[in-house]
PDB file of C-alpha atoms in Angstrom:
ATOM      1  CA  MET A  40       8.549   3.355  10.401  1.00  0.00           C
ATOM      2  CA  ASP A  41      10.797   6.404  10.389  1.00  0.00           C
ATOM      3  CA  ARG A  42       8.958   9.096  12.412  1.00  0.00           C
ATOM      4  CA  LYS A  43      10.685  11.942  10.572  1.00  0.00           C
ATOM      5  CA  PHE A  44       9.434  10.494   7.245  1.00  0.00           C
ATOM      6  CA  VAL A  45       5.852  10.353   8.499  1.00  0.00           C
ATOM      7  CA  VAL A  46       5.948  13.878   9.893  1.00  0.00           C
ATOM      8  CA  ALA A  47       7.485  15.247   6.677  1.00  0.00           C
ATOM      9  CA  LEU A  48       4.734  13.502   4.656  1.00  0.00           C
ATOM     10  CA  ALA A  49       2.034  14.941   6.821  1.00  0.00           C
ATOM     11  CA  TRP A  50       3.370  18.530   6.412  1.00  0.00           C
ATOM     12  CA  VAL A  51       3.673  18.194   2.672  1.00  0.00           C
ATOM     13  CA  PHE A  52       0.081  17.145   2.265  1.00  0.00           C
ATOM     14  CA  VAL A  53      -1.301  19.638   4.753  1.00  0.00           C
ATOM     15  CA  ALA A  54       0.545  22.424   2.865  1.00  0.00           C
ATOM     16  CA  ALA A  55      -0.632  21.126  -0.533  1.00  0.00           C
ATOM     17  CA  GLY A  56      -4.256  21.721   0.409  1.00  0.00           C
ATOM     18  CA  PRO A  57      -7.376  19.716  -0.477  1.00  0.00           C
ATOM     19  CA  ALA A  58      -7.703  17.607  -3.602  1.00  0.00           C
ATOM     20  CA  VAL A  59     -10.883  16.464  -5.237  1.00  0.00           C
ATOM     21  CA  SER A  60     -11.667  12.850  -4.239  1.00  0.00           C
ATOM     22  CA  GLN A  61     -13.197  10.387  -6.643  1.00  0.00           C
ATOM     23  CA  ALA A  62     -14.665   6.922  -6.330  1.00  0.00           C
ATOM     24  CA  PRO A  63     -12.224   3.958  -6.425  1.00  0.00           C
ATOM     25  CA  ASP A  64     -11.400   2.586  -9.830  1.00  0.00           C
ATOM     26  CA  PRO A  65      -8.706   0.334 -11.352  1.00  0.00           C
ATOM     27  CA  ALA A  66      -5.552   2.359 -11.270  1.00  0.00           C
ATOM     28  CA  GLY A  67      -4.655   2.846 -14.934  1.00  0.00           C
ATOM     29  CA  ALA A  68      -1.016   3.120 -16.074  1.00  0.00           C
ATOM     30  CA  SER A  69      -0.482   6.673 -14.815  1.00  0.00           C
ATOM     31  CA  HIS A  70      -1.570   6.113 -11.184  1.00  0.00           C
ATOM     32  CA  PRO A  71       1.271   6.527  -8.663  1.00  0.00           C
ATOM     33  CA  LEU A  72       0.513   3.110  -7.159  1.00  0.00           C
ATOM     34  CA  VAL A  73       1.162   1.130 -10.350  1.00  0.00           C
ATOM     35  CA  GLY A  74       4.438  -0.741 -10.209  1.00  0.00           C
ATOM     36  CA  LYS A  75       6.446  -2.891  -7.805  1.00  0.00           C
ATOM     37  CA  TRP A  76       6.884  -1.891  -4.156  1.00  0.00           C
ATOM     38  CA  GLN A  77       8.976  -3.500  -1.450  1.00  0.00           C
ATOM     39  CA  TRP A  78       9.032  -3.272   2.366  1.00  0.00           C
ATOM     40  CA  THR A  79      11.100  -5.164   4.911  1.00  0.00           C
ATOM     41  CA  ASN A  80       9.819  -5.501   8.486  1.00  0.00           C
ATOM     42  CA  SER A  81      12.548  -4.202  10.795  1.00  0.00           C
ATOM     43  CA  VAL A  82      11.507  -6.527  13.615  1.00  0.00           C
ATOM     44  CA  ASN A  83      11.581  -9.942  11.848  1.00  0.00           C
ATOM     45  CA  ARG A  84      13.467  -8.931   8.640  1.00  0.00           C
ATOM     46  CA  CYS A  85      10.617 -10.405   6.567  1.00  0.00           C
ATOM     47  CA  THR A  86      10.115  -8.806   3.107  1.00  0.00           C
ATOM     48  CA  GLU A  87       6.925  -8.062   1.219  1.00  0.00           C
ATOM     49  CA  VAL A  88       6.693  -7.240  -2.492  1.00  0.00           C
ATOM     50  CA  TYR A  89       3.599  -5.772  -4.067  1.00  0.00           C
ATOM     51  CA  ASP A  90       3.182  -5.680  -7.880  1.00  0.00           C
ATOM     52  CA  PHE A  91       0.238  -3.386  -8.753  1.00  0.00           C
ATOM     53  CA  ARG A  92      -0.793  -3.706 -12.364  1.00  0.00           C
ATOM     54  CA  PRO A  93      -2.815  -1.017 -14.248  1.00  0.00           C
ATOM     55  CA  ASP A  94      -5.653  -3.574 -14.886  1.00  0.00           C
ATOM     56  CA  GLY A  95      -6.578  -3.776 -11.229  1.00  0.00           C
ATOM     57  CA  THR A  96      -4.725  -6.972 -10.373  1.00  0.00           C
ATOM     58  CA  ALA A  97      -1.821  -7.357  -7.980  1.00  0.00           C
ATOM     59  CA  ALA A  98       0.607 -10.110  -7.104  1.00  0.00           C
ATOM     60  CA  VAL A  99       1.852 -10.074  -3.461  1.00  0.00           C
ATOM     61  CA  THR A 100       4.765 -11.954  -1.900  1.00  0.00           C
ATOM     62  CA  SER A 101       4.894 -11.822   1.922  1.00  0.00           C
ATOM     63  CA  GLY A 102       7.657 -14.021   3.333  1.00  0.00           C
ATOM     64  CA  ALA A 103       6.927 -17.540   1.972  1.00  0.00           C
ATOM     65  CA  GLU A 104       3.335 -16.689   0.986  1.00  0.00           C
ATOM     66  CA  ARG A 105       2.271 -15.681  -2.528  1.00  0.00           C
ATOM     67  CA  SER A 106      -1.190 -14.356  -3.363  1.00  0.00           C
ATOM     68  CA  ASP A 107      -3.137 -13.138  -6.385  1.00  0.00           C
ATOM     69  CA  ASN A 108      -5.325 -10.113  -5.768  1.00  0.00           C
ATOM     70  CA  THR A 109      -7.704  -7.597  -7.297  1.00  0.00           C
ATOM     71  CA  TYR A 110      -7.734  -4.016  -6.176  1.00  0.00           C
ATOM     72  CA  THR A 111      -9.371  -0.617  -6.580  1.00  0.00           C
ATOM     73  CA  VAL A 112      -7.765   2.646  -5.622  1.00  0.00           C
ATOM     74  CA  SER A 113      -9.084   6.188  -5.533  1.00  0.00           C
ATOM     75  CA  ARG A 114      -7.998   8.201  -8.587  1.00  0.00           C
ATOM     76  CA  GLU A 115      -7.094  11.201  -6.452  1.00  0.00           C
ATOM     77  CA  PRO A 116      -6.118  11.577  -2.819  1.00  0.00           C
ATOM     78  CA  ASP A 117      -8.520  12.934  -0.254  1.00  0.00           C
ATOM     79  CA  ALA A 118      -8.124  16.326   1.343  1.00  0.00           C
ATOM     80  CA  ARG A 119      -5.305  15.022   3.632  1.00  0.00           C
ATOM     81  CA  GLY A 120      -3.450  13.241   0.779  1.00  0.00           C
ATOM     82  CA  PHE A 121      -4.624   9.671   1.362  1.00  0.00           C
ATOM     83  CA  TYR A 122      -5.665   7.259  -1.396  1.00  0.00           C
ATOM     84  CA  ALA A 123      -8.224   4.586  -0.456  1.00  0.00           C
ATOM     85  CA  LEU A 124      -7.021   1.136  -1.546  1.00  0.00           C
ATOM     86  CA  THR A 125      -9.284  -1.895  -1.386  1.00  0.00           C
ATOM     87  CA  MET A 126      -7.722  -5.311  -2.084  1.00  0.00           C
ATOM     88  CA  LYS A 127      -9.360  -8.717  -2.371  1.00  0.00           C
ATOM     89  CA  ILE A 128      -7.315 -11.939  -2.228  1.00  0.00           C
ATOM     90  CA  THR A 129      -8.468 -14.004  -5.179  1.00  0.00           C
ATOM     91  CA  LYS A 130      -6.000 -16.838  -4.503  1.00  0.00           C
ATOM     92  CA  ASP A 131      -3.785 -17.496  -1.481  1.00  0.00           C
ATOM     93  CA  HIS A 132      -1.061 -19.970  -2.665  1.00  0.00           C
ATOM     94  CA  GLY A 133      -0.043 -20.784   0.942  1.00  0.00           C
ATOM     95  CA  GLY A 134       3.101 -20.354   3.031  1.00  0.00           C
ATOM     96  CA  LYS A 135       3.769 -18.302   6.218  1.00  0.00           C
ATOM     97  CA  ASP A 136       3.477 -14.542   5.601  1.00  0.00           C
ATOM     98  CA  CYS A 137       5.375 -11.766   7.346  1.00  0.00           C
ATOM     99  CA  GLY A 138       2.692 -11.690  10.046  1.00  0.00           C
ATOM    100  CA  ASP A 139       3.320 -15.385  10.810  1.00  0.00           C
ATOM    101  CA  ILE A 140      -0.072 -16.343   9.368  1.00  0.00           C
ATOM    102  CA  GLU A 141      -0.313 -19.618   7.424  1.00  0.00           C
ATOM    103  CA  GLN A 142      -4.120 -19.929   6.934  1.00  0.00           C
ATOM    104  CA  ASP A 143      -5.720 -19.551   3.530  1.00  0.00           C
ATOM    105  CA  GLU A 144      -7.021 -16.031   3.206  1.00  0.00           C
ATOM    106  CA  THR A 145      -8.595 -16.416  -0.224  1.00  0.00           C
ATOM    107  CA  GLY A 146     -11.690 -14.238  -0.478  1.00  0.00           C
ATOM    108  CA  GLN A 147     -10.697 -11.757   2.221  1.00  0.00           C
ATOM    109  CA  GLU A 148     -11.020  -8.065   1.373  1.00  0.00           C
ATOM    110  CA  HIS A 149      -9.317  -5.153   3.185  1.00  0.00           C
ATOM    111  CA  THR A 150      -9.353  -1.402   2.739  1.00  0.00           C
ATOM    112  CA  ASN A 151      -6.235   0.622   3.635  1.00  0.00           C
ATOM    113  CA  TYR A 152      -5.120   4.194   3.067  1.00  0.00           C
ATOM    114  CA  LEU A 153      -1.863   5.153   1.256  1.00  0.00           C
ATOM    115  CA  LEU A 154       0.135   8.327   1.673  1.00  0.00           C
ATOM    116  CA  PHE A 155       2.849   8.963  -0.913  1.00  0.00           C
ATOM    117  CA  GLU A 156       5.916  11.135  -0.401  1.00  0.00           C
ATOM    118  CA  PRO A 157       6.233  13.922  -3.014  1.00  0.00           C
ATOM    119  CA  SER A 158       8.486  12.046  -5.487  1.00  0.00           C
ATOM    120  CA  ARG A 159       6.024   9.075  -5.462  1.00  0.00           C
ATOM    121  CA  GLU A 160       8.970   6.709  -4.796  1.00  0.00           C
ATOM    122  CA  MET A 161       7.791   5.751  -1.303  1.00  0.00           C
ATOM    123  CA  HIS A 162       4.466   5.434   0.541  1.00  0.00           C
ATOM    124  CA  VAL A 163       3.059   4.298   3.839  1.00  0.00           C
ATOM    125  CA  VAL A 164       0.059   2.007   4.327  1.00  0.00           C
ATOM    126  CA  CYS A 165      -2.375   2.974   7.067  1.00  0.00           C
ATOM    127  CA  GLN A 166      -5.468   1.304   8.613  1.00  0.00           C
ATOM    128  CA  GLU A 167      -7.370   4.606   8.618  1.00  0.00           C
ATOM    129  CA  PRO A 168      -6.839   7.870   6.671  1.00  0.00           C
ATOM    130  CA  ASN A 169      -4.427   9.167   9.347  1.00  0.00           C
ATOM    131  CA  LEU A 170      -0.875   8.319  10.544  1.00  0.00           C
ATOM    132  CA  LYS A 171      -1.856   6.608  13.780  1.00  0.00           C
ATOM    133  CA  ALA A 172      -1.507   2.904  12.597  1.00  0.00           C
ATOM    134  CA  CYS A 173       0.717   2.541   9.544  1.00  0.00           C
ATOM    135  CA  PHE A 174       3.615   0.511   8.151  1.00  0.00           C
ATOM    136  CA  GLY A 175       6.284   1.345   5.747  1.00  0.00           C
ATOM    137  CA  PRO A 176       7.630   3.127   3.906  1.00  0.00           C
ATOM    138  CA  LEU A 177       7.245   0.844   0.883  1.00  0.00           C
ATOM    139  CA  LYS A 178       9.907   1.720  -1.717  1.00  0.00           C
ATOM    140  CA  ARG A 179       9.394   1.595  -5.461  1.00  0.00           C
ATOM    141  CA  MET A 180      11.450  -1.112  -7.118  1.00  0.00           C
ATOM    142  CA  GLY A 181      13.269  -0.471 -10.366  1.00  0.00           C
ATOM    143  CA  LYS A 182      12.054   2.038 -12.959  1.00  0.00           C
TER     144      LYS A 182
END
């Protein structure tokens, strides 16, 4: 991940001040997460594509793996600019993913935290609502 990008994002959201946080909910068409996002791992050149739909479903392709998912995402970012995203794999269609995992992950649920850059055309995905363990940026596809 580009360190300058992460630092710039952090400063933008610190300067913006706190926002009111709400409980997670299906995104709705106006949420900045809705749409297709792409990321390519610089180490193994493996590409992931995430297609977040406004109805709370998402299709994910990671390397050779394809999965169907449901998700909830907070309507507004927290005070530091992070959105909480919880995804559940409803069907893992198999194949090796970008993490070299081939096992069926159907039923697994994970919560991550997203931080968007101001134009909402890129975001990073973090394990906690901070920039210590993140990947990205994911870039919006098309429009």
